[in-house]
Structures are given as C-alpha cells and as structure tokens.
Amino acid sequence: MLTDFFRHTAATVFILKCTLFSAFSQAEATSVHLSVITSANPQSNALQSFIITPENALLKEGIKHASKQQTIGQQTPFVIEYTQKAEKNQQLQWQIKVADKQHGTINVLSEFKGKGRMLNSGFKWQSSKLDGSVKNRQRLVFRPRSFKHQPSIYKKGKGPGGQRRKYGGGTRNINELKYNPEFGYIVTLSILDKDKIISNHKTHLKMDYKDMIRQEYINHYDIKRYGRGKNGHIPIPKRDEISDIPEKPRSLKGNPLTESKYGLIINDGLLGLADKINSAYQNKLRHYKETGALKDLQKNKLKIPNNKLWLTSGWRNPERNEWYSNAVNGIHQRGGAIDLVIMAPSNSLEAAIGYWILWQALQQKKSEINAFWQLETNGRPMTTREFKQDIEPANGIPDAFDKADHLHANVLY
C-alpha cells in the first residue's frame, strides 16, 4: 500500500508539473498579445525589422540611377503594447535586452522608471514593477541609440609619404562583430501577482537582411574618402531596390554578380550592361577573325587570339567595398557597375590585343551601350597619352592596352 501511495503521489506531482510547465510555456510564447511597431516602412514593420538613422541626420534614399530620391530622418521609435487587459492588482515589468554589447544602449521614451546596465553579453534595461496607478504601463516606447561604424576612421590606401596603410576594416561575411549591423532587441513583459511572475510575453526585434544592407549604407554614409576626390555620400537603398540575385546567362563567364554573403543584390542594370559589352566584344572578335583586318601601329597584321571576357566584380555592399577598395564612395556600391578582364596572361600580347578589340567594340556601339567605361591598371584609369604612345613595350600596340588589367563600366549616374 505504501508503494501504491508513492506511485499515486508521484503521478499526481508529474501531472501537476506538466500542467504548470505547459501553462507557463504557453504564456512564455504568447507574443501574439504584444502589438509591435518597429518601422514606418510597412515591409520592415511586418517582419519586426528596422533601420537606425542618426539623430538630427537627413540622408538621401534611392540608390538606383533612375530612382526618385527622397530624404529620410530619424525613424519611428519602437512601440510595444500589451493588448490584453491587465488587472489592477497585477503588476507589469518590462525588460529590454540588447543582443550584442557592440550595439550600445537604448533611449527609453516611456515615462515610467527603470534602470539599465551593461553586461558582458550586452545592455539590459528593466523597468520597476508597475502597479495599476502607473499611466500607460501597458505600452513601452524606446529608441536604439545610434551605432558607430567600427572602425570609426577610414584608413586605407597610401599615406602622405607613400607608405602602404593597413586595411581600415570591412568584411566579406555577415554578422562579424563591429562590422555588419545585425541589431537585435529582446523585449519581455512579465505579469506579476503579489510579486510572483504568472506569465511572460516576449518579442524579438531583429533586422532582416534587407535592412542590414540598408544599415551598412547608413553606417558608412559619413566616412570620409582618403586621398584625392570628393567625399561621396552614397544614397541609402530603398527596400524594393534590394532583390534576389538574378541568374547569369551562360554566355557571360566569371565570378558571381556579387560576392556579398547576403544572398541579395542591388541590380541597377549591371546584368544587362555586362551582356551588352560581352556581345559587342564577341561580335568584334568574330569580325577580326573572319576578315583579318586588325593591324598594329606599323600596319602589320595581328594574329587574333581567342580570348574570352571574364566578369570579376559586380555589386559590393559597403562592408565588402571597404574590405576590398580604398574608394569609400566607390560606384560598385550602387549596383550598376561591373569589372571585366580579358582571359589571357597579364600584360601579354594576347591580353593587349584583347583589350584593343574590346575598346574598339565599345566605341563602335557607344550609343547602344549608353554607359561610362574606362580601362584601368592598379585602380587608376589609362591616360589619353597612353592611348596614343607605344613606348613600353614598343610592340606596335598603344601602351594603354599593354598596361590595362581590367575594364570598368557603369550605368550613367
């Protein structure tokens, strides 16, 4: 009988524990009782996503060449409201956890009191226990504080004395500390009765990839260009300017249209531009192979190599651009620029002939392609003189085509 008693007691305790655990787990997950506003943008708000713009800053939004630009300022504060009726004898206690200490603190706009402190895992703020006399206790309103891009000073390229500077930062990946901005805020509302928690209601506010990309542009907006050239403020992309990566046609060989790890792209006609240039080049190459009409500066007939064009670069998100280039306002960030190389050994006769044919093809189809392009070497464009002279090497081909290591092209901005 004693054994039966213990069995009956254990079963009762197990059922009671399951009932309590089930009820608490259900309460823990009832974020359906929290109404959440994170953004004035309906698409961001539907995903509880957002961007953070600096206080008192006015930024240009609309990155594509045909976009109608508009100005954006500080974004809507976060508003989380408990939609159930709280009993007067119950207490409410709000908690906000910033998911990463690199992303700083918050500014609570609600009138009720609370305290915050920095932990190793991030910033944590908690309100006092709010009884029925506290006005608007069912609504929490707060803003993220502005995030400083790390490192804050852009230093890359060559210094005043010609010495090589170290990379200023940037990353090829996502979610790297100090770089890609995956902001996250875990908000918890605890309902208490006689100082005991009877239910918890949670919601997780977190940037999706589209807003992470937009935040990269915001974080990089005021970084100054090092060296010659103006400081360029690249506009912030709108959400609908960020899309899935299109498939490259088989005829276009080379790297992906973007090396960003987001799986998304800003495509401002870069695929169409690459296809036009490739088609013009292939047609011109075929023409010279069939006619043998290409001659060097001494009127000697040139052997036409069977070189292909290779896409080396397309869209770069700002972090990727910072990792790769010292042009902080580089136009590849706008989604309408590409780099192409002739597939031949560098500075070889085959490569020089290829770039010469490519250049002629572009000049012939200038009105149809309707873009800007230039041959470059080590990041600098060829000079007018180099298109005319044949000095190094003296091989009957203008120096510009001997020295070129790639073609840069972009839609007209």
PDB file of C-alpha atoms in Angstrom, residues 339-341 355 373-383 399-409:
ATOM      1  CA  ASP A 339      34.647  44.998 -63.860  1.00  0.00           C
ATOM      2  CA  LEU A 340      35.682  42.720 -66.745  1.00  0.00           C
ATOM      3  CA  VAL A 341      39.059  41.224 -67.663  1.00  0.00           C
ATOM      4  CA  TYR A 355      41.724  44.973 -74.702  1.00  0.00           C
ATOM      5  CA  TRP A 373      33.640  52.902 -69.181  1.00  0.00           C
ATOM      6  CA  GLN A 374      37.393  53.146 -68.754  1.00  0.00           C
ATOM      7  CA  LEU A 375      40.406  50.856 -68.907  1.00  0.00           C
ATOM      8  CA  GLU A 376      42.277  50.724 -65.619  1.00  0.00           C
ATOM      9  CA  THR A 377      45.507  49.424 -64.181  1.00  0.00           C
ATOM     10  CA  ASN A 378      46.112  49.084 -60.442  1.00  0.00           C
ATOM     11  CA  GLY A 379      42.951  51.117 -59.796  1.00  0.00           C
ATOM     12  CA  ARG A 380      43.860  54.107 -61.995  1.00  0.00           C
ATOM     13  CA  PRO A 381      42.418  54.912 -65.422  1.00  0.00           C
ATOM     14  CA  MET A 382      44.551  54.970 -68.548  1.00  0.00           C
ATOM     15  CA  THR A 383      45.640  58.466 -69.613  1.00  0.00           C
ATOM     16  CA  ASP A 399      50.515  51.404 -74.210  1.00  0.00           C
ATOM     17  CA  ALA A 400      47.014  51.728 -72.727  1.00  0.00           C
ATOM     18  CA  PHE A 401      46.159  48.209 -73.910  1.00  0.00           C
ATOM     19  CA  ASP A 402      49.515  46.764 -72.817  1.00  0.00           C
ATOM     20  CA  LYS A 403      49.124  48.137 -69.282  1.00  0.00           C
ATOM     21  CA  ALA A 404      45.384  47.587 -68.742  1.00  0.00           C
ATOM     22  CA  ASP A 405      44.391  44.937 -66.218  1.00  0.00           C
ATOM     23  CA  HIS A 406      40.605  45.348 -66.436  1.00  0.00           C
ATOM     24  CA  LEU A 407      37.708  47.301 -67.891  1.00  0.00           C
ATOM     25  CA  HIS A 408      35.426  49.203 -65.521  1.00  0.00           C
ATOM     26  CA  ALA A 409      31.938  50.108 -66.752  1.00  0.00           C
TER      27      ALA A 409
END
